[in-house]
PDB file of C-alpha atoms in Angstrom:
ATOM      1  CA  MET A   1     139.071  15.710-139.658  1.00  0.00           C
ATOM      2  CA  VAL A   2     141.574  13.920-141.866  1.00  0.00           C
ATOM      3  CA  LEU A   3     142.058  10.266-141.031  1.00  0.00           C
ATOM      4  CA  GLY A   4     144.587   7.812-142.324  1.00  0.00           C
ATOM      5  CA  SER A   5     143.674   4.240-143.103  1.00  0.00           C
ATOM      6  CA  VAL A   6     141.486   2.593-140.486  1.00  0.00           C
ATOM      7  CA  THR A   7     142.111  -0.924-139.182  1.00  0.00           C
ATOM      8  CA  THR A   8     139.165  -2.603-137.495  1.00  0.00           C
ATOM      9  CA  SER A   9     139.002  -5.537-135.106  1.00  0.00           C
ATOM     10  CA  ILE A  10     135.734  -6.961-133.833  1.00  0.00           C
ATOM     11  CA  SER A  11     134.970  -9.225-130.888  1.00  0.00           C
ATOM     12  CA  ASN A  12     131.623 -10.241-129.458  1.00  0.00           C
ATOM     13  CA  ARG A  13     131.951  -7.539-126.787  1.00  0.00           C
ATOM     14  CA  TRP A  14     134.059  -4.809-128.386  1.00  0.00           C
ATOM     15  CA  ILE A  15     134.927  -3.044-131.630  1.00  0.00           C
ATOM     16  CA  LEU A  16     138.450  -1.661-132.028  1.00  0.00           C
ATOM     17  CA  LEU A  17     139.542   0.944-134.555  1.00  0.00           C
ATOM     18  CA  ASP A  18     143.165   1.965-135.191  1.00  0.00           C
ATOM     19  CA  PHE A  19     143.706   5.111-137.256  1.00  0.00           C
ATOM     20  CA  LEU A  20     145.893   8.189-137.663  1.00  0.00           C
ATOM     21  CA  TRP A  21     144.658  11.691-136.915  1.00  0.00           C
ATOM     22  CA  LYS A  22     147.144  14.308-138.153  1.00  0.00           C
ATOM     23  CA  SER A  23     149.878  11.630-137.960  1.00  0.00           C
ATOM     24  CA  LEU A  24     148.916  10.758-134.357  1.00  0.00           C
ATOM     25  CA  PRO A  25     148.153   7.045-133.811  1.00  0.00           C
ATOM     26  CA  ILE A  26     144.827   6.574-132.050  1.00  0.00           C
ATOM     27  CA  ARG A  27     143.034   3.453-130.836  1.00  0.00           C
ATOM     28  CA  LEU A  28     139.294   3.718-130.235  1.00  0.00           C
ATOM     29  CA  ILE A  29     137.690   0.815-128.363  1.00  0.00           C
ATOM     30  CA  CYS A  30     133.894   0.671-128.079  1.00  0.00           C
ATOM     31  CA  VAL A  31     132.693  -1.867-125.523  1.00  0.00           C
ATOM     32  CA  TYR A  32     129.460  -3.519-124.506  1.00  0.00           C
ATOM     33  CA  ALA A  33     130.157  -5.524-121.366  1.00  0.00           C
ATOM     34  CA  SER A  34     127.963  -8.400-120.254  1.00  0.00           C
ATOM     35  CA  ASN A  35     125.321  -7.903-117.550  1.00  0.00           C
ATOM     36  CA  CYS A  36     126.638 -11.087-115.922  1.00  0.00           C
ATOM     37  CA  PRO A  37     129.281 -10.377-113.210  1.00  0.00           C
ATOM     38  CA  ARG A  38     131.202 -13.586-113.919  1.00  0.00           C
ATOM     39  CA  GLU A  39     131.455 -12.801-117.635  1.00  0.00           C
ATOM     40  CA  ARG A  40     132.542  -9.238-116.882  1.00  0.00           C
ATOM     41  CA  ALA A  41     135.306 -10.545-114.606  1.00  0.00           C
ATOM     42  CA  GLU A  42     136.614 -12.568-117.568  1.00  0.00           C
ATOM     43  CA  PHE A  43     136.162  -9.624-119.925  1.00  0.00           C
ATOM     44  CA  TRP A  44     138.344  -7.045-118.123  1.00  0.00           C
ATOM     45  CA  PRO A  45     141.696  -8.857-118.668  1.00  0.00           C
ATOM     46  CA  ASN A  46     140.719  -9.464-122.294  1.00  0.00           C
ATOM     47  CA  ILE A  47     140.083  -5.793-123.025  1.00  0.00           C
ATOM     48  CA  LEU A  48     143.128  -4.757-120.978  1.00  0.00           C
ATOM     49  CA  GLU A  49     145.318  -6.480-123.568  1.00  0.00           C
ATOM     50  CA  GLN A  50     143.960  -4.118-126.243  1.00  0.00           C
ATOM     51  CA  ILE A  51     145.085  -0.946-124.410  1.00  0.00           C
ATOM     52  CA  VAL A  52     148.586  -0.246-125.701  1.00  0.00           C
ATOM     53  CA  ALA A  53     151.112   2.481-124.860  1.00  0.00           C
ATOM     54  CA  GLU A  54     152.065   2.970-128.521  1.00  0.00           C
ATOM     55  CA  ARG A  55     148.736   4.626-129.308  1.00  0.00           C
ATOM     56  CA  MET A  56     146.511   7.233-127.713  1.00  0.00           C
ATOM     57  CA  CYS A  57     143.578   5.189-126.438  1.00  0.00           C
ATOM     58  CA  ILE A  58     139.895   6.021-126.020  1.00  0.00           C
ATOM     59  CA  LEU A  59     137.787   3.398-124.260  1.00  0.00           C
ATOM     60  CA  ILE A  60     134.082   4.142-124.342  1.00  0.00           C
ATOM     61  CA  GLY A  61     130.786   2.307-124.076  1.00  0.00           C
ATOM     62  CA  ASP A  62     128.399   0.406-121.841  1.00  0.00           C
ATOM     63  CA  PHE A  63     130.440  -1.269-119.106  1.00  0.00           C
ATOM     64  CA  ASN A  64     127.372  -2.622-117.265  1.00  0.00           C
ATOM     65  CA  GLU A  65     129.190  -1.832-114.037  1.00  0.00           C
ATOM     66  CA  VAL A  66     129.758   1.103-111.692  1.00  0.00           C
ATOM     67  CA  LEU A  67     132.701   2.214-109.587  1.00  0.00           C
ATOM     68  CA  SER A  68     130.822   3.071-106.388  1.00  0.00           C
ATOM     69  CA  PRO A  69     127.402   2.607-104.752  1.00  0.00           C
ATOM     70  CA  THR A  70     126.594   6.303-105.343  1.00  0.00           C
ATOM     71  CA  GLU A  71     126.382   5.535-109.067  1.00  0.00           C
ATOM     72  CA  ILE A  72     123.345   3.302-108.549  1.00  0.00           C
ATOM     73  CA  PHE A  73     120.062   4.769-107.353  1.00  0.00           C
ATOM     74  CA  ASN A  74     119.315   3.675-103.768  1.00  0.00           C
ATOM     75  CA  CYS A  75     122.508   1.605-103.469  1.00  0.00           C
ATOM     76  CA  SER A  76     124.629   1.851-100.321  1.00  0.00           C
ATOM     77  CA  SER A  77     127.221  -0.945-100.444  1.00  0.00           C
ATOM     78  CA  PHE A  78     130.189  -1.972-102.580  1.00  0.00           C
ATOM     79  CA  SER A  79     130.199  -5.271-104.450  1.00  0.00           C
ATOM     80  CA  SER A  80     133.084  -7.483-105.516  1.00  0.00           C
ATOM     81  CA  SER A  81     132.268  -6.761-109.175  1.00  0.00           C
ATOM     82  CA  MET A  82     132.637  -3.008-108.538  1.00  0.00           C
ATOM     83  CA  GLN A  83     136.081  -3.654-107.092  1.00  0.00           C
ATOM     84  CA  LEU A  84     137.099  -5.762-110.091  1.00  0.00           C
ATOM     85  CA  PHE A  85     136.015  -2.966-112.397  1.00  0.00           C
ATOM     86  CA  ALA A  86     138.010  -0.430-110.388  1.00  0.00           C
ATOM     87  CA  ASP A  87     141.064  -2.724-110.470  1.00  0.00           C
ATOM     88  CA  PHE A  88     140.727  -2.989-114.245  1.00  0.00           C
ATOM     89  CA  ILE A  89     140.613   0.806-114.685  1.00  0.00           C
ATOM     90  CA  ASN A  90     143.618   1.281-112.386  1.00  0.00           C
ATOM     91  CA  SER A  91     145.595  -1.321-114.340  1.00  0.00           C
ATOM     92  CA  SER A  92     144.734   0.312-117.660  1.00  0.00           C
ATOM     93  CA  ASN A  93     146.376   3.637-116.685  1.00  0.00           C
ATOM     94  CA  LEU A  94     143.462   5.392-118.349  1.00  0.00           C
ATOM     95  CA  ILE A  95     141.808   8.539-117.012  1.00  0.00           C
ATOM     96  CA  GLU A  96     138.051   8.920-116.883  1.00  0.00           C
ATOM     97  CA  SER A  97     136.607  11.811-118.861  1.00  0.00           C
ATOM     98  CA  PRO A  98     134.100  13.307-116.396  1.00  0.00           C
ATOM     99  CA  LEU A  99     130.494  13.388-117.538  1.00  0.00           C
ATOM    100  CA  GLN A 100     129.113  16.898-117.344  1.00  0.00           C
ATOM    101  CA  ASP A 101     125.891  17.648-115.463  1.00  0.00           C
ATOM    102  CA  ARG A 102     124.521  14.110-115.160  1.00  0.00           C
ATOM    103  CA  LEU A 103     124.569  11.489-112.410  1.00  0.00           C
ATOM    104  CA  PHE A 104     123.104   8.507-114.275  1.00  0.00           C
ATOM    105  CA  THR A 105     123.335   7.248-117.852  1.00  0.00           C
ATOM    106  CA  TRP A 106     120.827   4.385-117.772  1.00  0.00           C
ATOM    107  CA  GLN A 107     117.393   3.964-116.271  1.00  0.00           C
ATOM    108  CA  ASN A 108     114.248   1.875-116.402  1.00  0.00           C
ATOM    109  CA  SER A 109     111.006   2.199-114.487  1.00  0.00           C
ATOM    110  CA  THR A 110     112.595   1.291-111.137  1.00  0.00           C
ATOM    111  CA  SER A 111     116.366   1.824-111.325  1.00  0.00           C
ATOM    112  CA  LYS A 112     119.044   4.275-112.422  1.00  0.00           C
ATOM    113  CA  SER A 113     122.797   3.843-112.751  1.00  0.00           C
ATOM    114  CA  ARG A 114     125.917   5.175-114.404  1.00  0.00           C
ATOM    115  CA  ILE A 115     127.130   2.282-116.525  1.00  0.00           C
ATOM    116  CA  ASP A 116     128.150   4.230-119.650  1.00  0.00           C
ATOM    117  CA  ARG A 117     131.562   5.935-119.471  1.00  0.00           C
ATOM    118  CA  CYS A 118     134.601   7.149-121.373  1.00  0.00           C
ATOM    119  CA  PHE A 119     138.252   6.627-120.430  1.00  0.00           C
ATOM    120  CA  ILE A 120     141.237   8.184-122.196  1.00  0.00           C
ATOM    121  CA  SER A 121     145.018   7.929-122.070  1.00  0.00           C
ATOM    122  CA  ALA A 122     146.926  10.832-120.510  1.00  0.00           C
ATOM    123  CA  ASP A 123     148.534  11.922-123.802  1.00  0.00           C
ATOM    124  CA  ILE A 124     145.074  12.735-125.182  1.00  0.00           C
ATOM    125  CA  LEU A 125     144.795  15.462-122.529  1.00  0.00           C
ATOM    126  CA  VAL A 126     148.061  16.899-123.837  1.00  0.00           C
ATOM    127  CA  GLU A 127     146.820  16.922-127.434  1.00  0.00           C
ATOM    128  CA  TRP A 128     143.242  18.039-126.586  1.00  0.00           C
ATOM    129  CA  PRO A 129     143.417  19.800-123.211  1.00  0.00           C
ATOM    130  CA  ASN A 130     139.831  21.036-123.527  1.00  0.00           C
ATOM    131  CA  CYS A 131     138.207  17.704-124.413  1.00  0.00           C
ATOM    132  CA  PHE A 132     135.047  16.826-122.524  1.00  0.00           C
ATOM    133  CA  LEU A 133     132.222  14.304-122.276  1.00  0.00           C
ATOM    134  CA  SER A 134     128.616  15.438-122.446  1.00  0.00           C
ATOM    135  CA  ALA A 135     125.227  13.737-122.360  1.00  0.00           C
ATOM    136  CA  LEU A 136     122.790  13.861-125.263  1.00  0.00           C
ATOM    137  CA  PRO A 137     118.994  13.468-124.985  1.00  0.00           C
ATOM    138  CA  ARG A 138     117.971   9.921-124.136  1.00  0.00           C
ATOM    139  CA  ASN A 139     115.029   9.827-126.579  1.00  0.00           C
ATOM    140  CA  TYR A 140     113.605   6.282-126.894  1.00  0.00           C
ATOM    141  CA  SER A 141     116.545   4.346-125.481  1.00  0.00           C
ATOM    142  CA  ASP A 142     117.035   3.505-121.819  1.00  0.00           C
ATOM    143  CA  HIS A 143     120.664   4.686-122.232  1.00  0.00           C
ATOM    144  CA  THR A 144     121.846   8.283-122.358  1.00  0.00           C
ATOM    145  CA  PRO A 145     124.057   8.793-125.457  1.00  0.00           C
ATOM    146  CA  LEU A 146     127.500  10.173-124.672  1.00  0.00           C
ATOM    147  CA  LEU A 147     129.447  12.621-126.842  1.00  0.00           C
ATOM    148  CA  PHE A 148     133.229  12.900-126.446  1.00  0.00           C
ATOM    149  CA  ARG A 149     134.734  15.901-128.204  1.00  0.00           C
ATOM    150  CA  SER A 150     137.293  18.680-128.013  1.00  0.00           C
ATOM    151  CA  ALA A 151     136.548  22.387-127.973  1.00  0.00           C
ATOM    152  CA  VAL A 152     138.491  22.963-131.209  1.00  0.00           C
ATOM    153  CA  ASN A 153     136.492  24.741-133.901  1.00  0.00           C
ATOM    154  CA  THR A 154     137.143  24.106-137.577  1.00  0.00           C
ATOM    155  CA  ASP A 155     136.936  26.798-140.226  1.00  0.00           C
ATOM    156  CA  TRP A 156     135.441  25.173-143.311  1.00  0.00           C
ATOM    157  CA  GLY A 157     135.734  28.318-145.428  1.00  0.00           C
ATOM    158  CA  PRO A 158     133.001  30.301-147.164  1.00  0.00           C
ATOM    159  CA  LYS A 159     129.687  28.558-147.809  1.00  0.00           C
ATOM    160  CA  PRO A 160     127.966  28.981-151.179  1.00  0.00           C
ATOM    161  CA  PHE A 161     124.280  29.853-151.253  1.00  0.00           C
ATOM    162  CA  ARG A 162     121.990  27.031-152.351  1.00  0.00           C
ATOM    163  CA  SER A 163     118.330  26.267-151.802  1.00  0.00           C
ATOM    164  CA  ILE A 164     117.771  23.919-148.861  1.00  0.00           C
ATOM    165  CA  ASN A 165     115.085  21.288-149.335  1.00  0.00           C
ATOM    166  CA  ALA A 166     113.977  21.609-145.703  1.00  0.00           C
ATOM    167  CA  TRP A 167     112.956  25.238-146.349  1.00  0.00           C
ATOM    168  CA  TRP A 168     110.158  24.034-148.605  1.00  0.00           C
ATOM    169  CA  GLU A 169     108.696  22.017-145.743  1.00  0.00           C
ATOM    170  CA  HIS A 170     108.022  25.272-143.867  1.00  0.00           C
ATOM    171  CA  SER A 171     104.404  26.346-144.338  1.00  0.00           C
ATOM    172  CA  ASP A 172     105.282  29.993-145.067  1.00  0.00           C
ATOM    173  CA  PHE A 173     108.338  29.629-147.295  1.00  0.00           C
ATOM    174  CA  GLU A 174     106.645  29.323-150.681  1.00  0.00           C
ATOM    175  CA  SER A 175     104.396  32.360-150.116  1.00  0.00           C
ATOM    176  CA  PHE A 176     107.369  34.292-148.705  1.00  0.00           C
ATOM    177  CA  VAL A 177     109.396  33.666-151.880  1.00  0.00           C
ATOM    178  CA  ALA A 178     106.456  34.578-154.140  1.00  0.00           C
ATOM    179  CA  ASN A 179     105.702  37.813-152.265  1.00  0.00           C
ATOM    180  CA  SER A 180     109.380  38.745-152.051  1.00  0.00           C
ATOM    181  CA  TRP A 181     109.891  38.227-155.784  1.00  0.00           C
ATOM    182  CA  GLU A 182     106.821  40.310-156.565  1.00  0.00           C
ATOM    183  CA  HIS A 183     108.170  43.138-154.396  1.00  0.00           C
ATOM    184  CA  ILE A 184     111.681  42.876-155.899  1.00  0.00           C
ATOM    185  CA  SER A 185     110.308  42.978-159.432  1.00  0.00           C
ATOM    186  CA  VAL A 186     108.844  46.401-158.662  1.00  0.00           C
ATOM    187  CA  THR A 187     111.528  47.964-156.446  1.00  0.00           C
ATOM    188  CA  VAL A 188     114.899  46.577-157.595  1.00  0.00           C
ATOM    189  CA  GLN A 189     116.476  48.166-160.639  1.00  0.00           C
ATOM    190  CA  GLY A 190     118.694  46.235-163.017  1.00  0.00           C
ATOM    191  CA  ASP A 191     118.784  42.869-164.709  1.00  0.00           C
ATOM    192  CA  LEU A 192     117.745  39.426-163.478  1.00  0.00           C
ATOM    193  CA  VAL A 193     121.069  38.863-161.702  1.00  0.00           C
ATOM    194  CA  ASN A 194     120.530  41.898-159.443  1.00  0.00           C
ATOM    195  CA  ARG A 195     117.028  40.751-158.581  1.00  0.00           C
ATOM    196  CA  LEU A 196     118.210  37.233-157.759  1.00  0.00           C
ATOM    197  CA  ARG A 197     120.873  38.714-155.485  1.00  0.00           C
ATOM    198  CA  ALA A 198     118.196  40.712-153.697  1.00  0.00           C
ATOM    199  CA  LEU A 199     116.053  37.593-153.318  1.00  0.00           C
ATOM    200  CA  ARG A 200     119.024  35.639-151.984  1.00  0.00           C
ATOM    201  CA  SER A 201     119.610  38.310-149.343  1.00  0.00           C
ATOM    202  CA  LEU A 202     115.962  38.200-148.253  1.00  0.00           C
ATOM    203  CA  ILE A 203     115.998  34.387-148.056  1.00  0.00           C
ATOM    204  CA  LYS A 204     119.137  34.466-145.911  1.00  0.00           C
ATOM    205  CA  ASP A 205     117.414  36.863-143.515  1.00  0.00           C
ATOM    206  CA  TRP A 206     114.306  34.661-143.497  1.00  0.00           C
ATOM    207  CA  ASN A 207     116.436  31.600-142.792  1.00  0.00           C
ATOM    208  CA  ILE A 208     117.991  33.283-139.742  1.00  0.00           C
ATOM    209  CA  ASN A 209     114.950  35.069-138.338  1.00  0.00           C
ATOM    210  CA  VAL A 210     112.078  32.700-139.228  1.00  0.00           C
ATOM    211  CA  PHE A 211     113.298  29.240-140.167  1.00  0.00           C
ATOM    212  CA  GLY A 212     116.252  29.399-137.805  1.00  0.00           C
ATOM    213  CA  ASN A 213     119.584  27.614-137.788  1.00  0.00           C
ATOM    214  CA  LEU A 214     118.729  23.927-137.518  1.00  0.00           C
ATOM    215  CA  ASN A 215     121.812  23.076-135.486  1.00  0.00           C
ATOM    216  CA  ASN A 216     121.130  25.907-133.032  1.00  0.00           C
ATOM    217  CA  LYS A 217     117.459  24.962-132.860  1.00  0.00           C
ATOM    218  CA  LEU A 218     118.321  21.336-132.139  1.00  0.00           C
ATOM    219  CA  ASP A 219     120.905  22.405-129.558  1.00  0.00           C
ATOM    220  CA  ASP A 220     118.254  24.498-127.769  1.00  0.00           C
ATOM    221  CA  ILE A 221     115.819  21.566-127.774  1.00  0.00           C
ATOM    222  CA  HIS A 222     118.497  19.198-126.501  1.00  0.00           C
ATOM    223  CA  HIS A 223     119.454  21.669-123.784  1.00  0.00           C
ATOM    224  CA  SER A 224     115.840  21.780-122.578  1.00  0.00           C
ATOM    225  CA  ILE A 225     115.665  17.968-122.662  1.00  0.00           C
ATOM    226  CA  HIS A 226     118.946  17.793-120.787  1.00  0.00           C
ATOM    227  CA  LEU A 227     117.647  20.032-118.001  1.00  0.00           C
ATOM    228  CA  LEU A 228     114.541  17.908-117.500  1.00  0.00           C
ATOM    229  CA  GLU A 229     116.404  14.597-117.696  1.00  0.00           C
ATOM    230  CA  ALA A 230     119.082  15.887-115.312  1.00  0.00           C
ATOM    231  CA  SER A 231     116.419  16.921-112.802  1.00  0.00           C
ATOM    232  CA  ALA A 232     114.960  13.399-113.071  1.00  0.00           C
ATOM    233  CA  ASP A 233     118.262  12.111-111.648  1.00  0.00           C
ATOM    234  CA  PHE A 234     117.220  13.630-108.296  1.00  0.00           C
ATOM    235  CA  SER A 235     113.414  13.377-108.233  1.00  0.00           C
ATOM    236  CA  ASN A 236     110.447  12.139-110.240  1.00  0.00           C
ATOM    237  CA  LEU A 237     109.121  14.494-112.901  1.00  0.00           C
ATOM    238  CA  SER A 238     105.672  16.009-112.569  1.00  0.00           C
ATOM    239  CA  ASP A 239     102.959  15.199-115.105  1.00  0.00           C
ATOM    240  CA  VAL A 240     103.489  18.631-116.702  1.00  0.00           C
ATOM    241  CA  ASP A 241     107.237  18.039-117.003  1.00  0.00           C
ATOM    242  CA  ARG A 242     106.692  14.555-118.464  1.00  0.00           C
ATOM    243  CA  ASP A 243     104.329  15.997-121.078  1.00  0.00           C
ATOM    244  CA  GLY A 244     106.854  18.731-121.823  1.00  0.00           C
ATOM    245  CA  LEU A 245     109.628  16.184-122.174  1.00  0.00           C
ATOM    246  CA  ALA A 246     107.523  14.118-124.584  1.00  0.00           C
ATOM    247  CA  PHE A 247     106.863  17.233-126.683  1.00  0.00           C
ATOM    248  CA  LEU A 248     110.571  18.112-126.718  1.00  0.00           C
ATOM    249  CA  HIS A 249     111.455  14.598-127.869  1.00  0.00           C
ATOM    250  CA  SER A 250     108.918  14.970-130.675  1.00  0.00           C
ATOM    251  CA  GLU A 251     110.465  18.307-131.684  1.00  0.00           C
ATOM    252  CA  SER A 252     113.926  16.770-131.505  1.00  0.00           C
ATOM    253  CA  TYR A 253     112.831  14.056-133.927  1.00  0.00           C
ATOM    254  CA  ARG A 254     111.243  16.602-136.302  1.00  0.00           C
ATOM    255  CA  VAL A 255     114.275  18.902-136.431  1.00  0.00           C
ATOM    256  CA  SER A 256     116.644  15.928-136.640  1.00  0.00           C
ATOM    257  CA  LYS A 257     114.782  14.709-139.730  1.00  0.00           C
ATOM    258  CA  GLN A 258     115.184  18.174-141.268  1.00  0.00           C
ATOM    259  CA  LEU A 259     118.908  18.047-140.538  1.00  0.00           C
ATOM    260  CA  GLU A 260     119.054  14.545-141.973  1.00  0.00           C
ATOM    261  CA  SER A 261     117.469  15.863-145.158  1.00  0.00           C
ATOM    262  CA  LEU A 262     120.011  18.685-145.251  1.00  0.00           C
ATOM    263  CA  TRP A 263     122.981  16.360-144.847  1.00  0.00           C
ATOM    264  CA  HIS A 264     121.561  13.983-147.430  1.00  0.00           C
ATOM    265  CA  GLN A 265     121.335  16.926-149.812  1.00  0.00           C
ATOM    266  CA  LYS A 266     124.947  17.864-149.050  1.00  0.00           C
ATOM    267  CA  SER A 267     126.143  14.299-149.585  1.00  0.00           C
ATOM    268  CA  ARG A 268     124.650  14.370-153.074  1.00  0.00           C
ATOM    269  CA  GLY A 269     126.591  17.510-153.900  1.00  0.00           C
ATOM    270  CA  ASN A 270     123.619  19.850-153.984  1.00  0.00           C
ATOM    271  CA  LEU A 271     124.940  22.169-151.288  1.00  0.00           C
TER     272      LEU A 271
END
């Protein structure tokens, strides 16, 4: 993604970024509304002033408010603060990006609610008709992270082969390389370059079939976490499911650290 210059404005309850994306002016507003109804009532007109027609607007964050009683666990009545929030959204002319597959975005030991949301201007739907909002694993926070994205794929071109540091953390990689090189030295004819090419091909196969694509592996873990956390929106998890969820969070952390190592390696120009 190519961005133009970014202008930033910061308040005690929001961060605003103005930038160009492919010559399109975009305003991203990240909010963290107060948990006090009176302060939220004062906040809505303030943030409404930042939503301008000259730019495509994305308003996302923790609004500490819901639009209906169904968005709070065991709630059955509307409140005046819900109505004020709804009035604010109607006045903004923004459209909510529906959250896929989840009812609640925040929970503690006794309560659940949907206080984290994303609203977009209508022209964003014209530019990115397949954009969507999805939930990420909650991990150690009491909030569910939200990911707003389009379905557009980017072709980054061919990828050169380089050794990945995270491979060496795998218990079998070093012995695999040693055994493969010993086999190649006997079976592959030609100079060193041919043998290195053969080794590269074997490592690529090992990466796919044994080590696995880290992004795909993390996606699979997050999908499993998502299923368990989504089911917890409707009923309490069993002890087995809670243990499984804890294990999946541990695996998510482990694979995320491997990805972090990979991206750190890329940032230093080694990949």
